[in-house]
């Protein structure tokens, strides 16, 4: 969950790669996943779809136990607001969700009025999807 992501866990991020136009999304979910490499598109094993991911710089060290790297992955589920604007998250947002426009390498992002379904959300403006 985003609330559980500490700035020191993401300080080796060099870039964020977006697979979709984030200006059309009120929020994205984020998690720290254990991945075999510092860079490249990770495999995705959740319902829904991957929206983006972090690329780590050369200073990132793998886990001593598993040899994997902890990297952020950004994703959405089928019932999220972008595909179900009147659904479960018509207002509010999942705990791990943040406004993608507040994200940057090494910055965990935050919730905003838009991500919470307020008046500035794309769902309210009729531009979802």
XYZ file of C-alpha atoms in Angstrom:
129
model
C 0.000 0.000 0.000
C 1.147 3.500 -0.692
C 0.856 4.429 2.972
C 3.356 1.676 3.694
C 5.875 2.803 1.070
C 8.639 4.800 2.709
C 10.704 7.353 0.782
C 13.904 5.403 1.599
C 12.485 2.318 -0.173
C 12.218 4.199 -3.455
C 15.250 6.497 -3.360
C 17.112 4.498 -6.034
C 14.438 5.089 -8.658
C 15.849 6.598 -11.843
C 12.648 6.904 -13.859
C 8.943 6.088 -13.982
C 7.664 4.496 -17.184
C 3.995 5.058 -18.024
C 2.240 2.632 -20.353
C -0.902 4.783 -20.512
C -1.706 8.476 -20.596
C -1.963 9.238 -16.873
C -3.679 12.581 -17.498
C -6.847 10.556 -18.177
C -6.645 8.674 -14.850
C -7.899 10.040 -11.541
C -5.652 7.630 -9.643
C -3.368 4.620 -9.965
C -2.712 1.909 -7.423
C 0.922 1.412 -6.427
C 2.775 -1.424 -4.795
C 6.369 -2.444 -4.161
C 6.966 -5.709 -5.979
C 9.957 -8.028 -5.810
C 11.293 -8.227 -9.354
C 14.308 -9.965 -10.877
C 15.731 -6.860 -12.604
C 16.291 -3.131 -12.049
C 14.603 -2.136 -15.290
C 12.223 -3.335 -17.969
C 8.525 -4.023 -17.949
C 7.678 -6.438 -15.137
C 5.425 -9.440 -15.518
C 1.935 -8.650 -14.257
C -0.036 -11.264 -12.321
C -3.041 -9.341 -10.951
C -6.531 -8.832 -12.288
C -6.759 -5.635 -14.281
C -3.807 -4.033 -15.986
C -0.372 -2.568 -15.408
C -0.260 1.201 -15.979
C 3.414 1.889 -15.257
C 6.513 0.909 -13.339
C 9.705 2.266 -11.807
C 13.180 1.806 -13.247
C 15.995 1.594 -10.696
C 19.412 3.177 -11.012
C 22.717 1.289 -10.698
C 22.927 2.048 -6.950
C 19.956 -0.199 -6.189
C 21.088 -3.381 -4.474
C 19.248 -6.706 -4.719
C 17.978 -8.487 -1.635
C 20.629 -10.703 -0.081
C 18.064 -13.451 0.463
C 16.242 -13.539 -2.854
C 18.408 -11.565 -5.294
C 15.338 -9.545 -6.285
C 14.819 -5.795 -6.427
C 11.896 -3.939 -4.845
C 10.330 -1.787 -7.541
C 7.091 0.134 -7.708
C 4.433 -1.080 -10.068
C 1.376 1.045 -10.903
C -1.855 -0.736 -11.786
C -5.645 -0.632 -11.936
C -8.350 -3.238 -11.347
C -11.449 -3.792 -13.511
C -13.715 -2.099 -10.939
C -11.602 1.072 -10.624
C -13.063 4.454 -11.533
C -11.555 4.715 -15.028
C -13.639 1.752 -16.243
C -16.502 1.871 -13.712
C -17.098 5.592 -13.010
C -20.331 4.962 -11.083
C -19.017 1.872 -9.298
C -17.343 1.137 -5.979
C -14.890 4.039 -6.269
C -17.216 6.688 -7.705
C -16.028 8.615 -4.657
C -13.054 7.771 -2.518
C -10.163 5.643 -3.672
C -8.423 2.421 -2.645
C -5.883 2.683 0.191
C -2.955 2.078 -2.179
C -4.158 4.644 -4.728
C -2.534 8.017 -5.403
C -2.939 10.729 -8.012
C -0.389 9.763 -10.691
C 0.374 13.427 -11.318
C 1.911 13.616 -7.829
C 4.389 10.792 -8.534
C 8.019 11.132 -9.575
C 11.117 8.956 -9.198
C 11.735 8.693 -5.455
C 8.451 10.454 -4.591
C 5.660 8.252 -3.267
C 2.823 10.555 -4.333
C -0.361 11.423 -2.502
C -4.114 11.471 -2.692
C -5.737 14.621 -4.059
C -9.260 15.918 -4.463
C -9.190 14.444 -7.959
C -8.021 10.990 -6.833
C -10.726 10.936 -4.155
C -13.491 11.544 -6.703
C -13.981 15.226 -6.018
C -15.185 17.812 -8.530
C -11.961 17.691 -10.570
C -12.107 13.965 -11.295
C -12.426 12.808 -14.906
C -15.466 10.749 -13.873
C -17.235 13.955 -12.857
C -16.160 15.699 -16.063
C -17.459 12.859 -18.245
C -14.046 12.021 -19.671
C -13.420 8.625 -18.098
C -12.048 5.775 -20.147
